Amino acid sequence: MSAIVMDPGALTLVVPPDKALDRASPALANALLGNHDSAPCLEALVGGLRLRFVTGTAIAVTGAEGLVRLNGSELTMNKAVRVAPGAVLEFGRALFGIRYYLAVQGGIEPQPDALHTGRTLAFGRPHGHGFPSVNQPARRALDAERPVVARVSPGPDAQTYDAGTWLRLTTEPWTLSPESDRVGARLAGRPLSLDGSPAPGTQPLVAGSVLLPPSGLPVIALADHPATSESPVIAVVRDEDLDSLGQARPGQMVHLLG
């Protein structure tokens, strides 16, 4: 089974759920189709993705909310839907959130890089013929007019900063910079002071680490973060709050709550 990429949109990747920026959305899409929870999905940034299905299958779209059409008709989000051979799936611009997730019954075969026009996507074999009953509620995408709230705990280098720096980190408003990517959520605002804080040296990095680079503007490590960093880690975002950061839009307010 397969589909042809007619238009990849801004950036569309095949990702396993644990490497998605909003992990709960591909997990829901796979559950709706009865896929293994590790089955790769498409992560489509903003919209613009167009696919033509060579063979019939079943799909589920979760994550961002916008107008998604199947053969010109609006597709129901957060639901398993049958797709006939030759059908065309089109993703309009996301109105809430920023990343759509598309799961295909049987899972999508891994791809080494971002999709391009004309790429053929192959699907695995489905597990069973029907759709399982899924009890988890459909997730609503983020409203860009509301701030993203991410709870944090002190990181390994928090003790090298005074109480005022921590207070500013966790009470002052930040906004998501347009320079953010899958490596890190870069925050814009009033830089934090690094005076008198010794460099920690190279240390391991985990997703959710809040780094303080020389600019004094926090960077939150996301799915594609490097294995190590030389910047101090002042805080760590709770794992359950990382998905919200993955759906935040550039310019959206971010509150770090200590």
mmCIF file of C-alpha atoms in Angstrom:
data_model
loop_
_atom_site.group_PDB
_atom_site.id
_atom_site.type_symbol
_atom_site.label_atom_id
_atom_site.label_comp_id
_atom_site.label_asym_id
_atom_site.label_seq_id
_atom_site.Cartn_x
_atom_site.Cartn_y
_atom_site.Cartn_z
ATOM 1 C CA MET A 1 0.000 0.000 0.000
ATOM 2 C CA SER A 2 1.266 3.487 -0.776
ATOM 3 C CA ALA A 3 0.585 7.160 -1.408
ATOM 4 C CA ILE A 4 2.259 9.837 -3.557
ATOM 5 C CA VAL A 5 3.274 13.217 -2.140
ATOM 6 C CA MET A 6 1.731 15.875 -4.392
ATOM 7 C CA ASP A 7 2.836 18.795 -2.191
ATOM 8 C CA PRO A 8 4.852 18.376 1.025
ATOM 9 C CA GLY A 9 3.802 21.719 2.528
ATOM 10 C CA ALA A 10 6.215 23.757 4.663
ATOM 11 C CA LEU A 11 7.871 20.783 6.373
ATOM 12 C CA THR A 12 6.549 17.243 6.594
ATOM 13 C CA LEU A 13 8.478 14.443 8.257
ATOM 14 C CA VAL A 14 7.921 10.776 9.011
ATOM 15 C CA VAL A 15 8.472 10.462 12.753
ATOM 16 C CA PRO A 16 8.044 7.724 15.353
ATOM 17 C CA PRO A 17 5.688 8.892 18.122
ATOM 18 C CA ASP A 18 8.506 9.297 20.638
ATOM 19 C CA LYS A 19 10.236 11.785 18.306
ATOM 20 C CA ALA A 20 7.107 13.836 17.580
ATOM 21 C CA LEU A 21 6.994 17.313 19.117
ATOM 22 C CA ASP A 22 3.436 16.603 20.284
ATOM 23 C CA ARG A 23 3.712 12.939 21.246
ATOM 24 C CA ALA A 24 0.143 12.505 22.479
ATOM 25 C CA SER A 25 -1.334 13.323 19.052
ATOM 26 C CA PRO A 26 0.356 10.523 17.033
ATOM 27 C CA ALA A 27 -0.286 8.174 19.966
ATOM 28 C CA LEU A 28 -4.005 8.926 19.656
ATOM 29 C CA ALA A 29 -3.949 8.579 15.846
ATOM 30 C CA ASN A 30 -2.254 5.166 16.072
ATOM 31 C CA ALA A 31 -4.658 4.001 18.774
ATOM 32 C CA LEU A 32 -7.668 4.951 16.619
ATOM 33 C CA LEU A 33 -6.364 2.704 13.818
ATOM 34 C CA GLY A 34 -5.200 -0.208 15.962
ATOM 35 C CA ASN A 35 -1.552 0.390 15.041
ATOM 36 C CA HIS A 36 1.375 -0.466 17.252
ATOM 37 C CA ASP A 37 2.103 2.487 19.525
ATOM 38 C CA SER A 38 5.530 2.821 17.874
ATOM 39 C CA ALA A 39 4.177 3.051 14.290
ATOM 40 C CA PRO A 40 5.640 6.101 12.451
ATOM 41 C CA CYS A 41 3.290 8.938 11.449
ATOM 42 C CA LEU A 42 3.528 12.086 9.361
ATOM 43 C CA GLU A 43 4.185 15.362 11.191
ATOM 44 C CA ALA A 44 3.060 18.226 8.955
ATOM 45 C CA LEU A 45 3.996 21.775 9.939
ATOM 46 C CA VAL A 46 1.279 24.436 9.477
ATOM 47 C CA GLY A 47 -0.418 22.699 6.517
ATOM 48 C CA GLY A 48 -0.127 22.576 2.732
ATOM 49 C CA LEU A 49 0.477 18.810 2.585
ATOM 50 C CA ARG A 50 -1.309 17.006 -0.277
ATOM 51 C CA LEU A 51 -1.273 13.226 -0.754
ATOM 52 C CA ARG A 52 -2.815 10.938 -3.365
ATOM 53 C CA PHE A 53 -3.452 7.384 -2.190
ATOM 54 C CA VAL A 54 -2.499 4.718 -4.720
ATOM 55 C CA THR A 55 -4.219 2.009 -2.696
ATOM 56 C CA GLY A 56 -7.102 1.998 -0.232
ATOM 57 C CA THR A 57 -6.387 2.211 3.483
ATOM 58 C CA ALA A 58 -7.579 3.918 6.671
ATOM 59 C CA ILE A 59 -6.224 7.105 8.233
ATOM 60 C CA ALA A 60 -6.578 9.302 11.307
ATOM 61 C CA VAL A 61 -5.615 12.989 11.609
ATOM 62 C CA THR A 62 -4.918 14.565 14.999
ATOM 63 C CA GLY A 63 -2.960 17.484 16.463
ATOM 64 C CA ALA A 64 -3.446 20.933 14.922
ATOM 65 C CA GLU A 65 -6.932 22.000 13.864
ATOM 66 C CA GLY A 66 -7.745 23.399 10.453
ATOM 67 C CA LEU A 67 -9.639 22.434 7.316
ATOM 68 C CA VAL A 68 -8.502 18.992 6.150
ATOM 69 C CA ARG A 69 -10.224 17.715 3.006
ATOM 70 C CA LEU A 70 -10.566 14.210 1.580
ATOM 71 C CA ASN A 71 -11.615 14.406 -2.096
ATOM 72 C CA GLY A 72 -12.850 17.948 -1.470
ATOM 73 C CA SER A 73 -15.011 17.110 1.550
ATOM 74 C CA GLU A 74 -14.095 18.063 5.093
ATOM 75 C CA LEU A 75 -12.427 15.231 6.996
ATOM 76 C CA THR A 76 -13.443 14.523 10.581
ATOM 77 C CA MET A 77 -10.470 14.959 12.888
ATOM 78 C CA ASN A 78 -9.591 12.526 15.690
ATOM 79 C CA LYS A 79 -11.417 9.651 14.003
ATOM 80 C CA ALA A 80 -10.472 6.606 11.924
ATOM 81 C CA VAL A 81 -11.604 7.138 8.303
ATOM 82 C CA ARG A 82 -11.540 4.775 5.296
ATOM 83 C CA VAL A 83 -9.721 6.041 2.205
ATOM 84 C CA ALA A 84 -10.363 4.696 -1.308
ATOM 85 C CA PRO A 85 -7.699 4.208 -4.009
ATOM 86 C CA GLY A 86 -7.059 7.463 -5.874
ATOM 87 C CA ALA A 87 -8.323 9.647 -3.026
ATOM 88 C CA VAL A 88 -6.611 13.006 -2.423
ATOM 89 C CA LEU A 89 -6.016 14.293 1.104
ATOM 90 C CA GLU A 90 -5.338 18.041 1.543
ATOM 91 C CA PHE A 91 -4.294 19.909 4.699
ATOM 92 C CA GLY A 92 -5.393 23.541 4.932
ATOM 93 C CA ARG A 93 -3.563 26.063 7.079
ATOM 94 C CA ALA A 94 -3.691 25.193 10.771
ATOM 95 C CA LEU A 95 -5.931 27.577 12.703
ATOM 96 C CA PHE A 96 -5.146 26.198 16.165
ATOM 97 C CA GLY A 97 -1.850 24.549 17.038
ATOM 98 C CA ILE A 98 0.846 24.242 14.403
ATOM 99 C CA ARG A 99 1.542 20.537 13.756
ATOM 100 C CA TYR A 100 -0.856 18.031 12.188
ATOM 101 C CA TYR A 101 -0.287 14.291 12.671
ATOM 102 C CA LEU A 102 -1.414 11.721 10.095
ATOM 103 C CA ALA A 103 -1.406 8.022 10.927
ATOM 104 C CA VAL A 104 -2.099 5.337 8.309
ATOM 105 C CA GLN A 105 -3.322 1.868 9.196
ATOM 106 C CA GLY A 106 -0.249 -0.360 9.361
ATOM 107 C CA GLY A 107 2.125 2.562 9.918
ATOM 108 C CA ILE A 108 4.222 4.581 7.469
ATOM 109 C CA GLU A 109 7.596 3.237 6.392
ATOM 110 C CA PRO A 110 10.462 5.438 7.707
ATOM 111 C CA GLN A 111 11.910 8.147 5.448
ATOM 112 C CA PRO A 112 15.436 9.556 5.903
ATOM 113 C CA ASP A 113 14.592 13.228 5.424
ATOM 114 C CA ALA A 114 11.795 15.738 4.879
ATOM 115 C CA LEU A 115 9.261 14.815 2.199
ATOM 116 C CA HIS A 116 9.415 16.319 -1.267
ATOM 117 C CA THR A 117 7.025 16.368 -4.217
ATOM 118 C CA GLY A 118 6.817 13.002 -5.958
ATOM 119 C CA ARG A 119 8.018 10.972 -2.964
ATOM 120 C CA THR A 120 6.243 7.619 -2.574
ATOM 121 C CA LEU A 121 5.183 6.638 0.935
ATOM 122 C CA ALA A 122 4.809 2.939 1.679
ATOM 123 C CA PHE A 123 2.569 1.607 4.458
ATOM 124 C CA GLY A 124 2.890 -1.476 6.608
ATOM 125 C CA ARG A 125 0.361 -4.260 6.986
ATOM 126 C CA PRO A 126 -2.692 -3.419 9.112
ATOM 127 C CA HIS A 127 -3.294 -5.345 12.330
ATOM 128 C CA GLY A 128 -6.842 -6.642 11.982
ATOM 129 C CA HIS A 129 -9.691 -5.298 9.868
ATOM 130 C CA GLY A 130 -11.792 -3.174 12.195
ATOM 131 C CA PHE A 131 -11.090 -0.164 14.391
ATOM 132 C CA PRO A 132 -10.617 -0.564 18.133
ATOM 133 C CA SER A 133 -12.707 1.261 20.705
ATOM 134 C CA VAL A 134 -10.599 4.142 22.034
ATOM 135 C CA ASN A 135 -11.587 5.651 25.361
ATOM 136 C CA GLN A 136 -9.099 8.517 25.479
ATOM 137 C CA PRO A 137 -10.740 11.857 24.624
ATOM 138 C CA ALA A 138 -9.837 13.792 21.503
ATOM 139 C CA ARG A 139 -7.270 16.497 22.265
ATOM 140 C CA ARG A 140 -8.070 20.116 21.466
ATOM 141 C CA ALA A 141 -5.337 22.098 19.754
ATOM 142 C CA LEU A 142 -3.875 25.190 21.392
ATOM 143 C CA ASP A 143 -5.474 28.605 21.011
ATOM 144 C CA ALA A 144 -2.679 30.945 19.886
ATOM 145 C CA GLU A 145 -4.282 33.800 21.858
ATOM 146 C CA ARG A 146 -3.728 31.981 25.146
ATOM 147 C CA PRO A 147 -0.339 31.429 26.805
ATOM 148 C CA VAL A 148 1.316 28.010 26.928
ATOM 149 C CA VAL A 149 1.932 26.992 30.530
ATOM 150 C CA ALA A 150 4.930 24.725 31.196
ATOM 151 C CA ARG A 151 5.721 23.642 34.750
ATOM 152 C CA VAL A 152 9.415 23.451 35.607
ATOM 153 C CA SER A 153 11.604 22.105 38.370
ATOM 154 C CA PRO A 154 15.165 23.253 39.155
ATOM 155 C CA GLY A 155 17.812 21.862 36.806
ATOM 156 C CA PRO A 156 21.291 20.587 37.697
ATOM 157 C CA ASP A 157 22.792 24.096 37.447
ATOM 158 C CA ALA A 158 20.006 26.016 39.196
ATOM 159 C CA GLN A 159 22.048 26.398 42.392
ATOM 160 C CA THR A 160 24.651 28.519 40.573
ATOM 161 C CA TYR A 161 22.095 31.314 40.090
ATOM 162 C CA ASP A 162 20.595 33.609 42.698
ATOM 163 C CA ALA A 163 16.946 33.543 43.723
ATOM 164 C CA GLY A 164 16.224 36.598 41.585
ATOM 165 C CA THR A 165 17.194 34.802 38.385
ATOM 166 C CA TRP A 166 14.888 31.873 39.166
ATOM 167 C CA LEU A 167 12.096 34.298 40.077
ATOM 168 C CA ARG A 168 12.448 36.107 36.774
ATOM 169 C CA LEU A 169 12.556 32.832 34.835
ATOM 170 C CA THR A 170 9.313 31.613 36.408
ATOM 171 C CA THR A 171 7.298 34.835 36.662
ATOM 172 C CA GLU A 172 8.200 37.055 33.718
ATOM 173 C CA PRO A 173 6.346 36.511 30.410
ATOM 174 C CA TRP A 174 8.237 34.927 27.516
ATOM 175 C CA THR A 175 7.255 34.555 23.880
ATOM 176 C CA LEU A 176 8.163 31.775 21.481
ATOM 177 C CA SER A 177 10.775 33.027 19.016
ATOM 178 C CA PRO A 178 10.350 32.443 15.249
ATOM 179 C CA GLU A 179 13.844 30.901 15.388
ATOM 180 C CA SER A 180 12.437 27.911 17.293
ATOM 181 C CA ASP A 181 12.651 24.526 15.587
ATOM 182 C CA ARG A 182 12.559 20.821 16.386
ATOM 183 C CA VAL A 183 15.851 21.179 18.282
ATOM 184 C CA GLY A 184 14.652 23.767 20.755
ATOM 185 C CA ALA A 185 11.908 26.201 21.733
ATOM 186 C CA ARG A 186 13.746 29.536 21.863
ATOM 187 C CA LEU A 187 12.177 32.107 24.163
ATOM 188 C CA ALA A 188 12.251 35.869 23.599
ATOM 189 C CA GLY A 189 11.996 38.442 26.357
ATOM 190 C CA ARG A 190 14.259 40.317 28.785
ATOM 191 C CA PRO A 191 17.554 38.376 28.953
ATOM 192 C CA LEU A 192 18.506 36.799 32.262
ATOM 193 C CA SER A 193 21.789 37.846 33.837
ATOM 194 C CA LEU A 194 24.621 35.310 33.683
ATOM 195 C CA ASP A 195 27.075 37.405 35.734
ATOM 196 C CA GLY A 196 29.193 35.312 38.081
ATOM 197 C CA SER A 197 27.762 31.986 36.931
ATOM 198 C CA PRO A 198 30.524 29.498 36.083
ATOM 199 C CA ALA A 199 30.293 27.479 32.880
ATOM 200 C CA PRO A 200 29.307 23.897 33.733
ATOM 201 C CA GLY A 201 31.270 22.200 30.946
ATOM 202 C CA THR A 202 29.826 19.567 28.633
ATOM 203 C CA GLN A 203 26.929 17.655 30.186
ATOM 204 C CA PRO A 204 24.199 15.244 29.012
ATOM 205 C CA LEU A 205 20.991 16.797 27.747
ATOM 206 C CA VAL A 206 17.403 15.532 27.993
ATOM 207 C CA ALA A 207 14.229 16.806 26.330
ATOM 208 C CA GLY A 208 12.691 19.560 28.438
ATOM 209 C CA SER A 209 16.021 20.944 29.669
ATOM 210 C CA VAL A 210 15.881 24.744 29.959
ATOM 211 C CA LEU A 211 19.292 26.003 28.867
ATOM 212 C CA LEU A 212 20.745 29.468 29.409
ATOM 213 C CA PRO A 213 23.088 30.281 26.487
ATOM 214 C CA PRO A 214 25.326 33.390 26.518
ATOM 215 C CA SER A 215 22.398 35.481 25.202
ATOM 216 C CA GLY A 216 20.567 34.992 28.516
ATOM 217 C CA LEU A 217 17.439 33.927 26.589
ATOM 218 C CA PRO A 218 16.197 30.468 27.629
ATOM 219 C CA VAL A 219 16.097 27.588 25.144
ATOM 220 C CA ILE A 220 13.989 24.500 25.891
ATOM 221 C CA ALA A 221 15.436 21.302 24.412
ATOM 222 C CA LEU A 222 12.921 19.481 22.180
ATOM 223 C CA ALA A 223 12.837 16.167 20.295
ATOM 224 C CA ASP A 224 15.888 16.736 18.056
ATOM 225 C CA HIS A 225 18.135 18.186 20.768
ATOM 226 C CA PRO A 226 21.835 17.218 20.776
ATOM 227 C CA ALA A 227 23.039 14.588 23.224
ATOM 228 C CA THR A 228 25.160 17.088 25.178
ATOM 229 C CA SER A 229 25.408 20.818 25.795
ATOM 230 C CA GLU A 230 27.910 23.278 27.232
ATOM 231 C CA SER A 231 25.188 25.737 28.293
ATOM 232 C CA PRO A 232 23.953 25.569 31.904
ATOM 233 C CA VAL A 233 20.622 23.835 32.540
ATOM 234 C CA ILE A 234 18.710 26.005 34.982
ATOM 235 C CA ALA A 235 15.402 24.111 34.862
ATOM 236 C CA VAL A 236 13.618 21.089 33.407
ATOM 237 C CA VAL A 237 10.079 21.168 31.960
ATOM 238 C CA ARG A 238 7.715 18.479 33.183
ATOM 239 C CA ASP A 239 7.437 15.741 30.590
ATOM 240 C CA GLU A 240 3.642 16.015 30.370
ATOM 241 C CA ASP A 241 3.916 19.724 29.415
ATOM 242 C CA LEU A 242 6.351 19.283 26.510
ATOM 243 C CA ASP A 243 3.595 18.418 24.014
ATOM 244 C CA SER A 244 2.023 21.851 24.474
ATOM 245 C CA LEU A 245 5.314 23.526 23.557
ATOM 246 C CA GLY A 246 5.413 21.398 20.403
ATOM 247 C CA GLN A 247 2.084 22.919 19.297
ATOM 248 C CA ALA A 248 2.919 26.529 20.217
ATOM 249 C CA ARG A 249 3.130 29.160 17.482
ATOM 250 C CA PRO A 250 5.908 31.748 17.051
ATOM 251 C CA GLY A 251 4.956 34.835 19.040
ATOM 252 C CA GLN A 252 2.762 32.879 21.452
ATOM 253 C CA MET A 253 3.280 33.641 25.126
ATOM 254 C CA VAL A 254 4.965 30.973 27.271
ATOM 255 C CA HIS A 255 4.749 30.894 31.068
ATOM 256 C CA LEU A 256 7.279 28.803 32.963
ATOM 257 C CA LEU A 257 5.814 27.968 36.373
ATOM 258 C CA GLY A 258 8.196 26.923 39.155
#
